[in-house]
PDB file of N, CA and C in Angstrom:
ATOM      1  N   MET A  84    -121.150  77.166-151.699  1.00 93.00           N
ATOM      2  CA  MET A  84    -120.846  75.783-151.953  1.00 93.00           C
ATOM      3  C   MET A  84    -119.333  75.655-152.005  1.00 93.00           C
ATOM      4  N   LYS A  85    -118.829  74.660-151.345  1.00 96.00           N
ATOM      5  CA  LYS A  85    -117.399  74.362-151.376  1.00 96.00           C
ATOM      6  C   LYS A  85    -117.201  73.060-152.131  1.00 96.00           C
ATOM      7  N   LEU A  86    -116.346  73.099-153.145  1.00 97.00           N
ATOM      8  CA  LEU A  86    -116.041  71.920-153.948  1.00 97.00           C
ATOM      9  C   LEU A  86    -114.789  71.235-153.414  1.00 97.00           C
ATOM     10  N   ARG A  87    -114.724  69.953-153.595  1.00 96.00           N
ATOM     11  CA  ARG A  87    -113.550  69.184-153.178  1.00 96.00           C
ATOM     12  C   ARG A  87    -112.438  69.372-154.206  1.00 96.00           C
ATOM     13  N   ASP A  88    -111.239  69.612-153.743  1.00 96.00           N
ATOM     14  CA  ASP A  88    -110.077  69.794-154.606  1.00 96.00           C
ATOM     15  C   ASP A  88    -109.639  68.452-155.200  1.00 96.00           C
ATOM     16  N   GLY A  89    -109.139  68.477-156.429  1.00 96.00           N
ATOM     17  CA  GLY A  89    -108.559  67.291-157.044  1.00 96.00           C
ATOM     18  C   GLY A  89    -109.517  66.431-157.842  1.00 96.00           C
ATOM     19  N   ILE A  90    -110.771  66.838-157.976  1.00 96.00           N
ATOM     20  CA  ILE A  90    -111.747  66.073-158.757  1.00 96.00           C
ATOM     21  C   ILE A  90    -111.647  66.515-160.219  1.00 96.00           C
ATOM     22  N   THR A  91    -111.662  65.544-161.141  1.00 95.00           N
ATOM     23  CA  THR A  91    -111.633  65.867-162.566  1.00 95.00           C
ATOM     24  C   THR A  91    -112.741  65.113-163.292  1.00 95.00           C
ATOM     25  N   PHE A  92    -113.130  65.650-164.435  1.00 94.00           N
ATOM     26  CA  PHE A  92    -114.069  64.974-165.320  1.00 94.00           C
ATOM     27  C   PHE A  92    -113.314  63.904-166.106  1.00 94.00           C
ATOM     28  N   HIS A  93    -114.037  63.062-166.819  1.00 92.00           N
ATOM     29  CA  HIS A  93    -113.419  61.980-167.592  1.00 92.00           C
ATOM     30  C   HIS A  93    -112.424  62.490-168.623  1.00 92.00           C
ATOM     31  N   ASP A  94    -112.602  63.741-169.069  1.00 92.00           N
ATOM     32  CA  ASP A  94    -111.695  64.301-170.071  1.00 92.00           C
ATOM     33  C   ASP A  94    -110.508  65.034-169.452  1.00 92.00           C
ATOM     34  N   GLY A  95    -110.390  64.987-168.125  1.00 93.00           N
ATOM     35  CA  GLY A  95    -109.271  65.623-167.433  1.00 93.00           C
ATOM     36  C   GLY A  95    -109.525  67.048-166.982  1.00 93.00           C
ATOM     37  N   THR A  96    -110.640  67.635-167.387  1.00 94.00           N
ATOM     38  CA  THR A  96    -110.990  68.988-166.960  1.00 94.00           C
ATOM     39  C   THR A  96    -111.262  68.981-165.460  1.00 94.00           C
ATOM     40  N   PRO A  97    -110.699  69.949-164.722  1.00 96.00           N
ATOM     41  CA  PRO A  97    -110.949  69.963-163.275  1.00 96.00           C
ATOM     42  C   PRO A  97    -112.387  70.371-162.944  1.00 96.00           C
ATOM     43  N   LEU A  98    -112.919  69.763-161.899  1.00 96.00           N
ATOM     44  CA  LEU A  98    -114.207  70.208-161.366  1.00 96.00           C
ATOM     45  C   LEU A  98    -113.904  71.395-160.469  1.00 96.00           C
ATOM     46  N   ASN A  99    -114.235  72.568-160.950  1.00 98.00           N
ATOM     47  CA  ASN A  99    -114.025  73.794-160.186  1.00 98.00           C
ATOM     48  C   ASN A  99    -115.254  74.681-160.357  1.00 98.00           C
ATOM     49  N   THR A 100    -115.191  75.863-159.760  1.00 98.00           N
ATOM     50  CA  THR A 100    -116.370  76.731-159.802  1.00 98.00           C
ATOM     51  C   THR A 100    -116.683  77.207-161.219  1.00 98.00           C
ATOM     52  N   GLU A 101    -115.680  77.324-162.064  1.00 96.00           N
ATOM     53  CA  GLU A 101    -115.966  77.710-163.450  1.00 96.00           C
ATOM     54  C   GLU A 101    -116.776  76.620-164.149  1.00 96.00           C
ATOM     55  N   ALA A 102    -116.415  75.356-163.918  1.00 96.00           N
ATOM     56  CA  ALA A 102    -117.162  74.241-164.515  1.00 96.00           C
ATOM     57  C   ALA A 102    -118.600  74.220-164.009  1.00 96.00           C
ATOM     58  N   VAL A 103    -118.782  74.414-162.709  1.00 96.00           N
ATOM     59  CA  VAL A 103    -120.139  74.444-162.147  1.00 96.00           C
ATOM     60  C   VAL A 103    -120.907  75.626-162.727  1.00 96.00           C
ATOM     61  N   SER A 104    -120.232  76.765-162.861  1.00 95.00           N
ATOM     62  CA  SER A 104    -120.866  77.959-163.415  1.00 95.00           C
ATOM     63  C   SER A 104    -121.337  77.733-164.852  1.00 95.00           C
ATOM     64  N   VAL A 105    -120.514  77.100-165.682  1.00 93.00           N
ATOM     65  CA  VAL A 105    -120.891  76.810-167.073  1.00 93.00           C
ATOM     66  C   VAL A 105    -122.166  75.975-167.105  1.00 93.00           C
ATOM     67  N   ASN A 106    -122.214  74.945-166.272  1.00 92.00           N
ATOM     68  CA  ASN A 106    -123.394  74.077-166.208  1.00 92.00           C
ATOM     69  C   ASN A 106    -124.611  74.829-165.691  1.00 92.00           C
ATOM     70  N   PHE A 107    -124.427  75.558-164.598  1.00 93.00           N
ATOM     71  CA  PHE A 107    -125.540  76.290-164.004  1.00 93.00           C
ATOM     72  C   PHE A 107    -126.113  77.303-164.992  1.00 93.00           C
ATOM     73  N   LEU A 108    -125.243  78.088-165.621  1.00 92.00           N
ATOM     74  CA  LEU A 108    -125.721  79.127-166.535  1.00 92.00           C
ATOM     75  C   LEU A 108    -126.370  78.531-167.784  1.00 92.00           C
ATOM     76  N   ALA A 109    -125.923  77.342-168.212  1.00 89.00           N
ATOM     77  CA  ALA A 109    -126.577  76.666-169.343  1.00 89.00           C
ATOM     78  C   ALA A 109    -128.010  76.306-168.974  1.00 89.00           C
ATOM     79  N   GLN A 110    -128.209  75.803-167.757  1.00 90.00           N
ATOM     80  CA  GLN A 110    -129.562  75.460-167.311  1.00 90.00           C
ATOM     81  C   GLN A 110    -130.376  76.720-167.037  1.00 90.00           C
ATOM     82  N   TYR A 111    -129.771  77.685-166.393  1.00 91.00           N
ATOM     83  CA  TYR A 111    -130.457  78.931-166.032  1.00 91.00           C
ATOM     84  C   TYR A 111    -130.976  79.650-167.283  1.00 91.00           C
ATOM     85  N   GLY A 112    -130.174  79.624-168.346  1.00 90.00           N
ATOM     86  CA  GLY A 112    -130.550  80.321-169.569  1.00 90.00           C
ATOM     87  C   GLY A 112    -131.390  79.515-170.543  1.00 90.00           C
ATOM     88  N   ASP A 113    -131.575  78.234-170.267  1.00 87.00           N
ATOM     89  CA  ASP A 113    -132.352  77.390-171.168  1.00 87.00           C
ATOM     90  C   ASP A 113    -133.832  77.776-171.109  1.00 87.00           C
ATOM     91  N   PRO A 114    -134.493  77.897-172.272  1.00 89.00           N
ATOM     92  CA  PRO A 114    -135.901  78.311-172.273  1.00 89.00           C
ATOM     93  C   PRO A 114    -136.830  77.384-171.489  1.00 89.00           C
ATOM     94  N   LEU A 115    -136.557  76.090-171.483  1.00 89.00           N
ATOM     95  CA  LEU A 115    -137.425  75.149-170.781  1.00 89.00           C
ATOM     96  C   LEU A 115    -136.913  74.838-169.370  1.00 89.00           C
ATOM     97  N   VAL A 116    -135.673  74.382-169.263  1.00 87.00           N
ATOM     98  CA  VAL A 116    -135.112  74.028-167.953  1.00 87.00           C
ATOM     99  C   VAL A 116    -135.064  75.251-167.044  1.00 87.00           C
ATOM    100  N   GLY A 117    -134.802  76.406-167.623  1.00 89.00           N
ATOM    101  CA  GLY A 117    -134.746  77.639-166.844  1.00 89.00           C
ATOM    102  C   GLY A 117    -136.026  77.939-166.088  1.00 89.00           C
ATOM    103  N   LEU A 118    -137.153  77.449-166.583  1.00 91.00           N
ATOM    104  CA  LEU A 118    -138.421  77.653-165.874  1.00 91.00           C
ATOM    105  C   LEU A 118    -138.388  77.019-164.487  1.00 91.00           C
ATOM    106  N   ALA A 119    -137.671  75.917-164.337  1.00 87.00           N
ATOM    107  CA  ALA A 119    -137.548  75.250-163.036  1.00 87.00           C
ATOM    108  C   ALA A 119    -136.429  75.846-162.195  1.00 87.00           C
ATOM    109  N   VAL A 120    -135.447  76.469-162.842  1.00 87.00           N
ATOM    110  CA  VAL A 120    -134.262  76.971-162.145  1.00 87.00           C
ATOM    111  C   VAL A 120    -134.428  78.410-161.669  1.00 87.00           C
ATOM    112  N   ARG A 121    -134.870  79.290-162.548  1.00 91.00           N
ATOM    113  CA  ARG A 121    -134.866  80.729-162.263  1.00 91.00           C
ATOM    114  C   ARG A 121    -135.639  81.162-161.026  1.00 91.00           C
ATOM    115  N   PRO A 122    -136.754  80.537-160.666  1.00 89.00           N
ATOM    116  CA  PRO A 122    -137.482  81.022-159.486  1.00 89.00           C
ATOM    117  C   PRO A 122    -136.686  80.970-158.179  1.00 89.00           C
ATOM    118  N   TYR A 123    -135.671  80.121-158.106  1.00 90.00           N
ATOM    119  CA  TYR A 123    -134.876  80.010-156.879  1.00 90.00           C
ATOM    120  C   TYR A 123    -133.901  81.171-156.682  1.00 90.00           C
ATOM    121  N   TYR A 124    -133.481  81.824-157.771  1.00 92.00           N
ATOM    122  CA  TYR A 124    -132.314  82.704-157.726  1.00 92.00           C
ATOM    123  C   TYR A 124    -132.634  84.170-157.974  1.00 92.00           C
ATOM    124  N   VAL A 125    -131.771  85.027-157.422  1.00 92.00           N
ATOM    125  CA  VAL A 125    -131.821  86.460-157.676  1.00 92.00           C
ATOM    126  C   VAL A 125    -131.470  86.668-159.153  1.00 92.00           C
ATOM    127  N   ALA A 126    -132.267  87.429-159.866  1.00 88.00           N
ATOM    128  CA  ALA A 126    -132.107  87.562-161.318  1.00 88.00           C
ATOM    129  C   ALA A 126    -130.810  88.262-161.724  1.00 88.00           C
ATOM    130  N   GLU A 127    -130.397  89.290-160.988  1.00 90.00           N
ATOM    131  CA  GLU A 127    -129.242  90.090-161.392  1.00 90.00           C
ATOM    132  C   GLU A 127    -127.929  89.312-161.311  1.00 90.00           C
ATOM    133  N   GLU A 128    -127.754  88.540-160.261  1.00 93.00           N
ATOM    134  CA  GLU A 128    -126.508  87.791-160.066  1.00 93.00           C
ATOM    135  C   GLU A 128    -126.834  86.479-159.351  1.00 93.00           C
ATOM    136  N   PRO A 129    -127.273  85.466-160.115  1.00 95.00           N
ATOM    137  CA  PRO A 129    -127.722  84.229-159.471  1.00 95.00           C
ATOM    138  C   PRO A 129    -126.608  83.454-158.766  1.00 95.00           C
ATOM    139  N   ILE A 130    -125.372  83.603-159.245  1.00 95.00           N
ATOM    140  CA  ILE A 130    -124.246  82.946-158.577  1.00 95.00           C
ATOM    141  C   ILE A 130    -123.090  83.926-158.454  1.00 95.00           C
ATOM    142  N   THR A 131    -122.257  83.699-157.451  1.00 97.00           N
ATOM    143  CA  THR A 131    -121.048  84.487-157.263  1.00 97.00           C
ATOM    144  C   THR A 131    -119.893  83.514-157.069  1.00 97.00           C
ATOM    145  N   ILE A 132    -118.878  83.632-157.910  1.00 97.00           N
ATOM    146  CA  ILE A 132    -117.691  82.785-157.759  1.00 97.00           C
ATOM    147  C   ILE A 132    -116.731  83.485-156.811  1.00 97.00           C
ATOM    148  N   VAL A 133    -116.362  82.803-155.737  1.00 98.00           N
ATOM    149  CA  VAL A 133    -115.442  83.346-154.739  1.00 98.00           C
ATOM    150  C   VAL A 133    -114.002  83.028-155.142  1.00 98.00           C
ATOM    151  N   ASP A 134    -113.733  81.765-155.450  1.00 98.00           N
ATOM    152  CA  ASP A 134    -112.426  81.311-155.927  1.00 98.00           C
ATOM    153  C   ASP A 134    -112.631  79.995-156.669  1.00 98.00           C
ATOM    154  N   ASP A 135    -111.564  79.269-156.953  1.00 97.00           N
ATOM    155  CA  ASP A 135    -111.678  78.036-157.749  1.00 97.00           C
ATOM    156  C   ASP A 135    -112.534  76.948-157.111  1.00 97.00           C
ATOM    157  N   LEU A 136    -112.663  76.967-155.784  1.00 98.00           N
ATOM    158  CA  LEU A 136    -113.391  75.890-155.109  1.00 98.00           C
ATOM    159  C   LEU A 136    -114.588  76.366-154.293  1.00 98.00           C
ATOM    160  N   ASN A 137    -114.849  77.663-154.264  1.00 98.00           N
ATOM    161  CA  ASN A 137    -115.950  78.198-153.455  1.00 98.00           C
ATOM    162  C   ASN A 137    -116.817  79.133-154.280  1.00 98.00           C
ATOM    163  N   MET A 138    -118.127  78.954-154.143  1.00 97.00           N
ATOM    164  CA  MET A 138    -119.071  79.814-154.851  1.00 97.00           C
ATOM    165  C   MET A 138    -120.339  79.966-154.021  1.00 97.00           C
ATOM    166  N   ASN A 139    -121.056  81.034-154.275  1.00 96.00           N
ATOM    167  CA  ASN A 139    -122.325  81.285-153.600  1.00 96.00           C
ATOM    168  C   ASN A 139    -123.456  81.203-154.615  1.00 96.00           C
ATOM    169  N   PHE A 140    -124.514  80.528-154.225  1.00 94.00           N
ATOM    170  CA  PHE A 140    -125.752  80.534-154.994  1.00 94.00           C
ATOM    171  C   PHE A 140    -126.655  81.549-154.306  1.00 94.00           C
ATOM    172  N   ASN A 141    -127.022  82.596-155.010  1.00 95.00           N
ATOM    173  CA  ASN A 141    -127.780  83.700-154.433  1.00 95.00           C
ATOM    174  C   ASN A 141    -129.274  83.449-154.605  1.00 95.00           C
ATOM    175  N   LEU A 142    -129.861  82.870-153.571  1.00 94.00           N
ATOM    176  CA  LEU A 142    -131.275  82.491-153.603  1.00 94.00           C
ATOM    177  C   LEU A 142    -132.169  83.684-153.295  1.00 94.00           C
ATOM    178  N   THR A 143    -133.363  83.677-153.844  1.00 94.00           N
ATOM    179  CA  THR A 143    -134.322  84.743-153.557  1.00 94.00           C
ATOM    180  C   THR A 143    -134.816  84.659-152.118  1.00 94.00           C
ATOM    181  N   ASP A 144    -134.978  83.458-151.606  1.00 93.00           N
ATOM    182  CA  ASP A 144    -135.447  83.209-150.238  1.00 93.00           C
ATOM    183  C   ASP A 144    -134.842  81.900-149.752  1.00 93.00           C
ATOM    184  N   ALA A 145    -134.898  81.697-148.453  1.00 91.00           N
ATOM    185  CA  ALA A 145    -134.520  80.393-147.909  1.00 91.00           C
ATOM    186  C   ALA A 145    -135.499  79.359-148.461  1.00 91.00           C
ATOM    187  N   SER A 146    -134.977  78.210-148.841  1.00 87.00           N
ATOM    188  CA  SER A 146    -135.840  77.187-149.430  1.00 87.00           C
ATOM    189  C   SER A 146    -135.412  75.807-148.957  1.00 87.00           C
ATOM    190  N   CYS A 147    -136.333  75.107-148.341  1.00 90.00           N
ATOM    191  CA  CYS A 147    -136.037  73.735-147.923  1.00 90.00           C
ATOM    192  C   CYS A 147    -136.008  72.798-149.125  1.00 90.00           C
ATOM    193  N   ASN A 148    -136.541  73.224-150.254  1.00 87.00           N
ATOM    194  CA  ASN A 148    -136.555  72.393-151.461  1.00 87.00           C
ATOM    195  C   ASN A 148    -135.278  72.500-152.289  1.00 87.00           C
ATOM    196  N   TRP A 149    -134.513  73.568-152.094  1.00 86.00           N
ATOM    197  CA  TRP A 149    -133.332  73.802-152.927  1.00 86.00           C
ATOM    198  C   TRP A 149    -132.308  72.667-152.840  1.00 86.00           C
ATOM    199  N   PRO A 150    -131.911  72.217-151.652  1.00 89.00           N
ATOM    200  CA  PRO A 150    -130.926  71.122-151.613  1.00 89.00           C
ATOM    201  C   PRO A 150    -131.401  69.859-152.336  1.00 89.00           C
ATOM    202  N   SER A 151    -132.672  69.523-152.190  1.00 89.00           N
ATOM    203  CA  SER A 151    -133.157  68.317-152.868  1.00 89.00           C
ATOM    204  C   SER A 151    -133.241  68.531-154.378  1.00 89.00           C
ATOM    205  N   ALA A 152    -133.463  69.761-154.828  1.00 84.00           N
ATOM    206  CA  ALA A 152    -133.484  70.041-156.269  1.00 84.00           C
ATOM    207  C   ALA A 152    -132.121  69.753-156.894  1.00 84.00           C
ATOM    208  N   LEU A 153    -131.054  69.939-156.116  1.00 87.00           N
ATOM    209  CA  LEU A 153    -129.708  69.702-156.635  1.00 87.00           C
ATOM    210  C   LEU A 153    -129.356  68.222-156.746  1.00 87.00           C
ATOM    211  N   THR A 154    -130.196  67.347-156.214  1.00 91.00           N
ATOM    212  CA  THR A 154    -129.919  65.912-156.310  1.00 91.00           C
ATOM    213  C   THR A 154    -130.414  65.314-157.625  1.00 91.00           C
ATOM    214  N   GLY A 155    -131.095  66.105-158.427  1.00 86.00           N
ATOM    215  CA  GLY A 155    -131.613  65.640-159.713  1.00 86.00           C
ATOM    216  C   GLY A 155    -130.950  66.365-160.866  1.00 86.00           C
ATOM    217  N   GLN A 156    -131.704  66.553-161.932  1.00 83.00           N
ATOM    218  CA  GLN A 156    -131.193  67.186-163.150  1.00 83.00           C
ATOM    219  C   GLN A 156    -130.591  68.559-162.880  1.00 83.00           C
ATOM    220  N   LEU A 157    -131.186  69.324-161.992  1.00 84.00           N
ATOM    221  CA  LEU A 157    -130.706  70.679-161.742  1.00 84.00           C
ATOM    222  C   LEU A 157    -129.336  70.704-161.075  1.00 84.00           C
ATOM    223  N   GLY A 158    -128.921  69.600-160.496  1.00 88.00           N
ATOM    224  CA  GLY A 158    -127.609  69.529-159.867  1.00 88.00           C
ATOM    225  C   GLY A 158    -126.576  68.785-160.694  1.00 88.00           C
ATOM    226  N   ALA A 159    -126.970  68.343-161.868  1.00 89.00           N
ATOM    227  CA  ALA A 159    -126.035  67.604-162.726  1.00 89.00           C
ATOM    228  C   ALA A 159    -124.938  68.536-163.231  1.00 89.00           C
ATOM    229  N   VAL A 160    -123.704  68.049-163.214  1.00 93.00           N
ATOM    230  CA  VAL A 160    -122.570  68.847-163.677  1.00 93.00           C
ATOM    231  C   VAL A 160    -121.761  68.000-164.653  1.00 93.00           C
ATOM    232  N   GLY A 161    -121.628  68.500-165.864  1.00 92.00           N
ATOM    233  CA  GLY A 161    -120.827  67.826-166.883  1.00 92.00           C
ATOM    234  C   GLY A 161    -119.603  68.654-167.226  1.00 92.00           C
ATOM    235  N   SER A 162    -118.684  68.051-167.916  1.00 94.00           N
ATOM    236  CA  SER A 162    -117.476  68.752-168.337  1.00 94.00           C
ATOM    237  C   SER A 162    -117.848  69.956-169.204  1.00 94.00           C
ATOM    238  N   PRO A 163    -117.216  71.108-168.973  1.00 93.00           N
ATOM    239  CA  PRO A 163    -117.478  72.268-169.833  1.00 93.00           C
ATOM    240  C   PRO A 163    -117.205  71.979-171.313  1.00 93.00           C
ATOM    241  N   ALA A 164    -116.251  71.093-171.603  1.00 91.00           N
ATOM    242  CA  ALA A 164    -115.983  70.724-173.002  1.00 91.00           C
ATOM    243  C   ALA A 164    -117.187  70.003-173.597  1.00 91.00           C
ATOM    244  N   TRP A 165    -117.833  69.169-172.803  1.00 87.00           N
ATOM    245  CA  TRP A 165    -119.033  68.458-173.251  1.00 87.00           C
ATOM    246  C   TRP A 165    -120.172  69.451-173.501  1.00 87.00           C
ATOM    247  N   ILE A 166    -120.332  70.415-172.592  1.00 86.00           N
ATOM    248  CA  ILE A 166    -121.368  71.449-172.758  1.00 86.00           C
ATOM    249  C   ILE A 166    -121.112  72.230-174.046  1.00 86.00           C
ATOM    250  N   ALA A 167    -119.853  72.587-174.299  1.00 86.00           N
ATOM    251  CA  ALA A 167    -119.511  73.329-175.518  1.00 86.00           C
ATOM    252  C   ALA A 167    -119.832  72.505-176.763  1.00 86.00           C
ATOM    253  N   ALA A 168    -119.548  71.205-176.725  1.00 83.00           N
ATOM    254  CA  ALA A 168    -119.853  70.337-177.869  1.00 83.00           C
ATOM    255  C   ALA A 168    -121.357  70.260-178.106  1.00 83.00           C
ATOM    256  N   LEU A 169    -122.135  70.193-177.024  1.00 79.00           N
ATOM    257  CA  LEU A 169    -123.596  70.157-177.171  1.00 79.00           C
ATOM    258  C   LEU A 169    -124.130  71.444-177.782  1.00 79.00           C
ATOM    259  N   ARG A 170    -123.526  72.562-177.417  1.00 76.00           N
ATOM    260  CA  ARG A 170    -123.972  73.841-177.986  1.00 76.00           C
ATOM    261  C   ARG A 170    -123.756  73.871-179.495  1.00 76.00           C
ATOM    262  N   LYS A 171    -122.698  73.205-179.952  1.00 76.00           N
ATOM    263  CA  LYS A 171    -122.416  73.180-181.392  1.00 76.00           C
ATOM    264  C   LYS A 171    -123.483  72.413-182.157  1.00 76.00           C
ATOM    265  N   ILE A 172    -123.966  71.313-181.591  1.00 73.00           N
ATOM    266  CA  ILE A 172    -124.979  70.523-182.301  1.00 73.00           C
ATOM    267  C   ILE A 172    -126.399  70.869-181.856  1.00 73.00           C
ATOM    268  N   GLN A 173    -126.521  71.721-180.817  1.00 63.00           N
ATOM    269  CA  GLN A 173    -127.794  72.232-180.315  1.00 63.00           C
ATOM    270  C   GLN A 173    -128.637  71.222-179.552  1.00 63.00           C
ATOM    271  N   GLN A 174    -128.468  69.950-179.806  1.00 55.00           N
ATOM    272  CA  GLN A 174    -129.277  68.956-179.109  1.00 55.00           C
ATOM    273  C   GLN A 174    -128.661  67.578-179.305  1.00 55.00           C
ATOM    274  N   LEU A 175    -129.019  66.681-178.440  1.00 54.00           N
ATOM    275  CA  LEU A 175    -128.628  65.295-178.646  1.00 54.00           C
ATOM    276  C   LEU A 175    -129.596  64.699-179.659  1.00 54.00           C
ATOM    277  N   ILE A 176    -129.067  64.120-180.701  1.00 56.00           N
ATOM    278  CA  ILE A 176    -129.903  63.594-181.774  1.00 56.00           C
ATOM    279  C   ILE A 176    -129.819  62.070-181.776  1.00 56.00           C
ATOM    280  N   SER A 177    -130.945  61.433-181.771  1.00 55.00           N
ATOM    281  CA  SER A 177    -131.004  59.983-181.870  1.00 55.00           C
ATOM    282  C   SER A 177    -132.135  59.632-182.823  1.00 55.00           C
ATOM    283  N   ASN A 178    -131.835  58.798-183.786  1.00 61.00           N
ATOM    284  CA  ASN A 178    -132.887  58.416-184.728  1.00 61.00           C
ATOM    285  C   ASN A 178    -133.358  56.986-184.515  1.00 61.00           C
ATOM    286  N   GLN A 179    -132.843  56.342-183.486  1.00 63.00           N
ATOM    287  CA  GLN A 179    -133.341  55.004-183.182  1.00 63.00           C
ATOM    288  C   GLN A 179    -133.206  54.735-181.694  1.00 63.00           C
ATOM    289  N   TRP A 180    -134.032  53.861-181.216  1.00 63.00           N
ATOM    290  CA  TRP A 180    -133.976  53.429-179.830  1.00 63.00           C
ATOM    291  C   TRP A 180    -134.024  51.924-179.819  1.00 63.00           C
ATOM    292  N   ASN A 181    -133.035  51.313-179.208  1.00 64.00           N
ATOM    293  CA  ASN A 181    -132.952  49.864-179.130  1.00 64.00           C
ATOM    294  C   ASN A 181    -133.127  49.466-177.674  1.00 64.00           C
ATOM    295  N   ARG A 182    -134.214  48.810-177.364  1.00 67.00           N
ATOM    296  CA  ARG A 182    -134.559  48.457-175.985  1.00 67.00           C
ATOM    297  C   ARG A 182    -133.455  47.673-175.280  1.00 67.00           C
ATOM    298  N   THR A 183    -132.683  46.895-176.012  1.00 71.00           N
ATOM    299  CA  THR A 183    -131.671  46.049-175.371  1.00 71.00           C
ATOM    300  C   THR A 183    -130.369  46.778-175.060  1.00 71.00           C
ATOM    301  N   ILE A 184    -130.129  47.944-175.685  1.00 65.00           N
ATOM    302  CA  ILE A 184    -128.867  48.634-175.418  1.00 65.00           C
ATOM    303  C   ILE A 184    -129.031  50.052-174.880  1.00 65.00           C
ATOM    304  N   HIS A 185    -130.228  50.587-174.851  1.00 56.00           N
ATOM    305  CA  HIS A 185    -130.452  51.933-174.331  1.00 56.00           C
ATOM    306  C   HIS A 185    -131.336  51.878-173.099  1.00 56.00           C
ATOM    307  N   LEU A 186    -131.045  52.757-172.151  1.00 55.00           N
ATOM    308  CA  LEU A 186    -131.904  52.853-170.971  1.00 55.00           C
ATOM    309  C   LEU A 186    -133.101  53.707-171.273  1.00 55.00           C
TER     310      LEU A 186
END
């Protein structure tokens, strides 16, 4: 995968292979989400970072479903700072839902 240079998250963190790696490994290691992610990848080294803008996803087999899987939750990439903050609280907590202000 080749990333476009000059892209940043809302907090100013650059979108680079380290940021993608943080997101990917968070999903890969998650007990629930990982069930959908792990079957696509080689277990020993699921990704290889080449440089700041290039990385390889090491798939177990060719898959016509893999590109479309990246268009949903499995392809979501957030700022590594946001991921770190979520790890501190372990989960997003909401004690109310207001139909008029929440999707």
